Short mmCIF file of C-alpha atoms in Angstrom, two decimals:
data_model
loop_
_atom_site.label_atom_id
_atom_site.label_comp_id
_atom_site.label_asym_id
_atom_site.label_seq_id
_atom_site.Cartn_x
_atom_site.Cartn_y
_atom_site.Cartn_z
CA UNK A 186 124.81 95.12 84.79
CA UNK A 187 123.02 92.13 84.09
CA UNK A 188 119.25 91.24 84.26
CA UNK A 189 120.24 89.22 87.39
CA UNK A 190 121.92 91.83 89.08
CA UNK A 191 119.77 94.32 87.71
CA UNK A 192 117.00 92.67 89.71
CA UNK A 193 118.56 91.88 92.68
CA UNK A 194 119.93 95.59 93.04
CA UNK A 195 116.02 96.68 92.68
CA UNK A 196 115.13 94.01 95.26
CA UNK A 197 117.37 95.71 97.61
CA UNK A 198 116.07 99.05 96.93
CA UNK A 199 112.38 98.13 97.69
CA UNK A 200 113.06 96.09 100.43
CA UNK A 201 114.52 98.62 102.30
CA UNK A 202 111.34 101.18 102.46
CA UNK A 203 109.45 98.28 102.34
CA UNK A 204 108.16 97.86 106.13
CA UNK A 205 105.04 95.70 105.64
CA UNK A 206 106.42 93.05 104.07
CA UNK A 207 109.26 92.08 106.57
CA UNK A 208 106.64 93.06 109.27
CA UNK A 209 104.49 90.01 108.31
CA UNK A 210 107.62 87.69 108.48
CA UNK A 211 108.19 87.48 104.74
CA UNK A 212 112.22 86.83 103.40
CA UNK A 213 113.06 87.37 99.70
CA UNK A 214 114.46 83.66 98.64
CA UNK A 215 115.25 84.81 95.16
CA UNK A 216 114.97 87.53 92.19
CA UNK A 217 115.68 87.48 88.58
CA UNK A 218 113.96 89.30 85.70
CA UNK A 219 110.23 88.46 85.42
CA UNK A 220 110.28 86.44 88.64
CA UNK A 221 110.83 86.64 91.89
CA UNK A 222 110.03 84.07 95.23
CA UNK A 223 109.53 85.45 98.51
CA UNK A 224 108.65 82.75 102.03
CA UNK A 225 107.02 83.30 105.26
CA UNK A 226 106.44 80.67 107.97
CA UNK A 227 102.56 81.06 108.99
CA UNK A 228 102.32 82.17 113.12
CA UNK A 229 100.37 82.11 115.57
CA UNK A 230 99.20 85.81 115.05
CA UNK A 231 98.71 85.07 111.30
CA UNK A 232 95.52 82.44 111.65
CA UNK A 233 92.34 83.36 111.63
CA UNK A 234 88.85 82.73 113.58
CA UNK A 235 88.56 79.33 111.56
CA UNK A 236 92.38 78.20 112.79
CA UNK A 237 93.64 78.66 109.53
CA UNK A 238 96.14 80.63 107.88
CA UNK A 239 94.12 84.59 107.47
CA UNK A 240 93.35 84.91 103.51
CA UNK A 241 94.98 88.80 103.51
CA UNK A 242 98.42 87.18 104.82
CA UNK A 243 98.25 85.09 101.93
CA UNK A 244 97.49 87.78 99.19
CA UNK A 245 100.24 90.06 101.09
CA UNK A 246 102.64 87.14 100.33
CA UNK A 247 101.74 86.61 96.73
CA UNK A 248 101.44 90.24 96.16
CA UNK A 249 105.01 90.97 97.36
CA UNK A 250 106.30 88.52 95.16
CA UNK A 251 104.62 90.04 92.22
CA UNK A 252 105.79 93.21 93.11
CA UNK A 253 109.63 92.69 93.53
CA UNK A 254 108.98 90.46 89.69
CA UNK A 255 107.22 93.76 88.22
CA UNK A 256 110.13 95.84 89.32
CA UNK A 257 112.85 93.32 88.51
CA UNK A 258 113.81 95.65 85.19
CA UNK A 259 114.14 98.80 87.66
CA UNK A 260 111.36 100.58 86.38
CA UNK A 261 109.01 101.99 89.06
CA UNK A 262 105.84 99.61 88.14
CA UNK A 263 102.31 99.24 90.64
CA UNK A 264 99.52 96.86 90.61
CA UNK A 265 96.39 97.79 88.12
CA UNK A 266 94.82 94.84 89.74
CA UNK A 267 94.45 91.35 91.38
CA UNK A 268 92.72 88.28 91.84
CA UNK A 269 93.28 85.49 93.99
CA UNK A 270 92.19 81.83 94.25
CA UNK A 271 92.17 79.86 97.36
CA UNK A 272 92.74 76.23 96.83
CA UNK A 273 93.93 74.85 100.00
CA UNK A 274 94.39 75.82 103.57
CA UNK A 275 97.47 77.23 105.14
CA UNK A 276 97.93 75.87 108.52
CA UNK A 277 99.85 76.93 111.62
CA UNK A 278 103.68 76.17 111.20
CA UNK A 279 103.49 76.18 107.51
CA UNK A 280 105.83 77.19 105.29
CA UNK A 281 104.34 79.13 102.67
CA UNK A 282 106.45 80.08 99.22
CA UNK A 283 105.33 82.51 96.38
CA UNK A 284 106.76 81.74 93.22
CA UNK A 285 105.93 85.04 91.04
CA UNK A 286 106.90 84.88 87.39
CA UNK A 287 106.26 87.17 84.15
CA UNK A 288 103.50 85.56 81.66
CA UNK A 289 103.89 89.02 79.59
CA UNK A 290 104.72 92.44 79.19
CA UNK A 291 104.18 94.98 76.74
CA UNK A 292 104.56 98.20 76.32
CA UNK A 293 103.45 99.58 80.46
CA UNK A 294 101.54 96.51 81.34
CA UNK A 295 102.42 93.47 82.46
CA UNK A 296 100.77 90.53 83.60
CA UNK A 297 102.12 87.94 86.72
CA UNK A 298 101.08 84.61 87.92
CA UNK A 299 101.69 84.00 91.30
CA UNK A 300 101.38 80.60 92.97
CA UNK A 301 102.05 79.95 96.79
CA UNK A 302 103.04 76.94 97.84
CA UNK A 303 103.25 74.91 101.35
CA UNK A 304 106.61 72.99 102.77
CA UNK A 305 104.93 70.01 100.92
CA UNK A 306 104.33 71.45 97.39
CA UNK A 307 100.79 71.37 97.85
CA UNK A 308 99.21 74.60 96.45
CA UNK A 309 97.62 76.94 98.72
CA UNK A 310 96.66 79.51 96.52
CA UNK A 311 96.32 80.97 92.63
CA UNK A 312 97.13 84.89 91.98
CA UNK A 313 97.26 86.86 89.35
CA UNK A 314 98.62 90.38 88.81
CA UNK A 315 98.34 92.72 86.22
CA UNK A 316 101.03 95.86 86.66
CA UNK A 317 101.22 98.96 85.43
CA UNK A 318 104.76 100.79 84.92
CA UNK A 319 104.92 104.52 86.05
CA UNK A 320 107.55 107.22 86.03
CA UNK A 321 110.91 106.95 87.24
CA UNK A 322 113.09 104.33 88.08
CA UNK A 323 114.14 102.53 91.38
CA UNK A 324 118.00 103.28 91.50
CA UNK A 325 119.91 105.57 88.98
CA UNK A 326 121.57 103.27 86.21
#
């Protein structure tokens, strides 16, 4: 199996006991190892008091990505922790992208930047993760 198909096999595995994830909207757009890219398109029922896109919807987004990356190697991994910058609004109608990709991992712990994106490129938001890999493994190799 390759890395590739490793990754997308793992993808598929997740995704199907994953139920908050399509529940917000999000698609997978692609996996590989280290990385991964995940899309929504920002609803109605996703802005907030201010008419903007809500903060958590964007964090869920970024943190999906960085989960489906952390598990690309089929070991079960979690988040340790998070952060998240806001740089620009998302608005209503917006599609927003979350490129995840591996800055390094060794030994259990790994660390992930995250950067979400509008339909025009312009950033919307900074995240980093920092994983943690646990027993077992996602599918049987």
């Amino acid at each position: 199996m390759t890395p590739k198909e490793r990754a997308e096999r793992a993808a598929q595995v997740m995704w199907a006991s994953d139920n908050a994830s399509p529940w917000a909207g999000m698609q997978i757009d692609m996996v590989d190892e280290g990385q991964a890219q995940l899309s929504l398109t920002v609803a109605e029922h996703h802005v907030n008091g201010h008419g903007i896109c809500h903060g958590g919807l964007i964090f869920m987004l970024a943190d999906s990505a960085f989960a489906f990356a952390c598990n690309s190697r089929n070991q079960s991994t979690v988040a340790q922790h998070n952060t998240i910058s806001y740089i620009t609004p998302g608005r209503l109608g917006d599609r927003l992208t979350a490129r995840a990709r591996e800055v390094a991992l060794t030994g259990r712990s790994g660390i992930y930047d995250v950067t979400v994106t509008n339909q025009s490129d312009a950033v919307i938001a900074e995240f980093r993760g920092c994983s943690r890999a646990v027993r077992g493994q996602l599918f049987e190799e």
